[in-house]
Amino acid sequence: MALLEEWRGIAYNDKTDKGELQKFWQRYFRMEKEVYEQLLENPDEVVEGTVKELAEKYELNIMAMTGFLDGINESLIEPNPIEEMEEDTHVSLAFDKEKLYQNMVDAKADWLYELPQWEKIFDEDKRRQLYLEQKKSGTIVKEAKVYPNDPCPCGSGKKYKKCCGRNA
């Protein structure tokens, strides 16, 4: 069984006691935060190795490293083959800084996007800009409804019902 499948079976098991699952995620988020603190200290260093080597480097078990790789994958410059990943699969943690910050915002992971290490990477204005861009990206803006007696949006000057609304 591929590591990712095994990780998801543990992390998202609906048969596990809710309290135990909550404790599991609290432990995982603590470990994840520690890895990000180390990665963000030197954000331009390309960290790579096998899954097992990186797990040892960051003092994680293989499953926690698998979860970390699953979480960071969308923020990487070159995604890892996480679906078929095994302990000896070579992976890279070379991440796009802006994408990583925005993905942390999207995940509502304030314990990650508020890490002090970000202050050395982006100034306050840049962090605010990235935060707002990410928040706006999920906002759906509905177009104003056009009623029959409104001017036609095509610009003809006719009422909508006498112009484009005729075929609707």
CSV table of N, CA, C and O in Angstrom, one decimal, residues 74 101-109 113 134-135 137-138:
chain,number,residue,atom,x,y,z
A,74,GLU,N,1.0,21.1,-3.0
A,74,GLU,CA,0.4,22.1,-3.9
A,74,GLU,C,1.3,23.4,-3.9
A,74,GLU,O,1.1,24.2,-4.8
A,101,TYR,N,2.5,30.6,1.4
A,101,TYR,CA,1.8,31.5,2.3
A,101,TYR,C,0.3,31.5,2.0
A,101,TYR,O,-0.5,31.4,2.9
A,102,GLN,N,-0.1,31.7,0.7
A,102,GLN,CA,-1.5,31.7,0.4
A,102,GLN,C,-2.2,30.4,0.7
A,102,GLN,O,-3.4,30.4,1.1
A,103,ASN,N,-1.5,29.3,0.5
A,103,ASN,CA,-2.2,28.0,0.8
A,103,ASN,C,-2.4,27.9,2.3
A,103,ASN,O,-3.4,27.2,2.7
A,104,MET,N,-1.5,28.4,3.1
A,104,MET,CA,-1.7,28.4,4.5
A,104,MET,C,-2.9,29.3,4.9
A,104,MET,O,-3.6,28.9,5.8
A,105,VAL,N,-3.0,30.4,4.3
A,105,VAL,CA,-4.2,31.3,4.5
A,105,VAL,C,-5.4,30.5,4.1
A,105,VAL,O,-6.4,30.5,4.8
A,106,ASP,N,-5.4,29.9,2.9
A,106,ASP,CA,-6.6,29.2,2.4
A,106,ASP,C,-7.0,28.0,3.4
A,106,ASP,O,-8.2,27.8,3.6
A,107,ALA,N,-6.0,27.4,4.0
A,107,ALA,CA,-6.3,26.3,4.9
A,107,ALA,C,-6.7,26.8,6.3
A,107,ALA,O,-6.9,26.0,7.2
A,108,LYS,N,-6.7,28.2,6.5
A,108,LYS,CA,-7.1,28.8,7.7
A,108,LYS,C,-6.1,28.4,8.8
A,108,LYS,O,-6.4,28.2,10.0
A,109,ALA,N,-4.8,28.1,8.4
A,109,ALA,CA,-3.8,27.7,9.4
A,109,ALA,C,-3.0,28.9,9.9
A,109,ALA,O,-1.9,29.1,9.6
A,113,TYR,N,0.7,30.6,8.9
A,113,TYR,CA,1.0,31.9,8.2
A,113,TYR,C,1.3,33.0,9.1
A,113,TYR,O,1.7,34.1,8.6
A,134,GLN,N,-5.6,35.9,-1.5
A,134,GLN,CA,-6.1,34.5,-1.2
A,134,GLN,C,-7.6,34.6,-0.8
A,134,GLN,O,-8.4,33.8,-1.2
A,135,LYS,N,-7.9,35.5,0.1
A,135,LYS,CA,-9.3,35.6,0.6
A,135,LYS,C,-10.2,35.9,-0.5
A,135,LYS,O,-11.3,35.4,-0.6
A,137,SER,N,-9.9,35.3,-3.7
A,137,SER,CA,-9.9,34.2,-4.7
A,137,SER,C,-11.1,33.3,-4.4
A,137,SER,O,-11.5,32.6,-5.3
A,138,GLY,N,-11.5,33.2,-3.2
A,138,GLY,CA,-12.6,32.3,-2.8
A,138,GLY,C,-13.9,32.9,-2.8
A,138,GLY,O,-14.9,32.3,-2.5
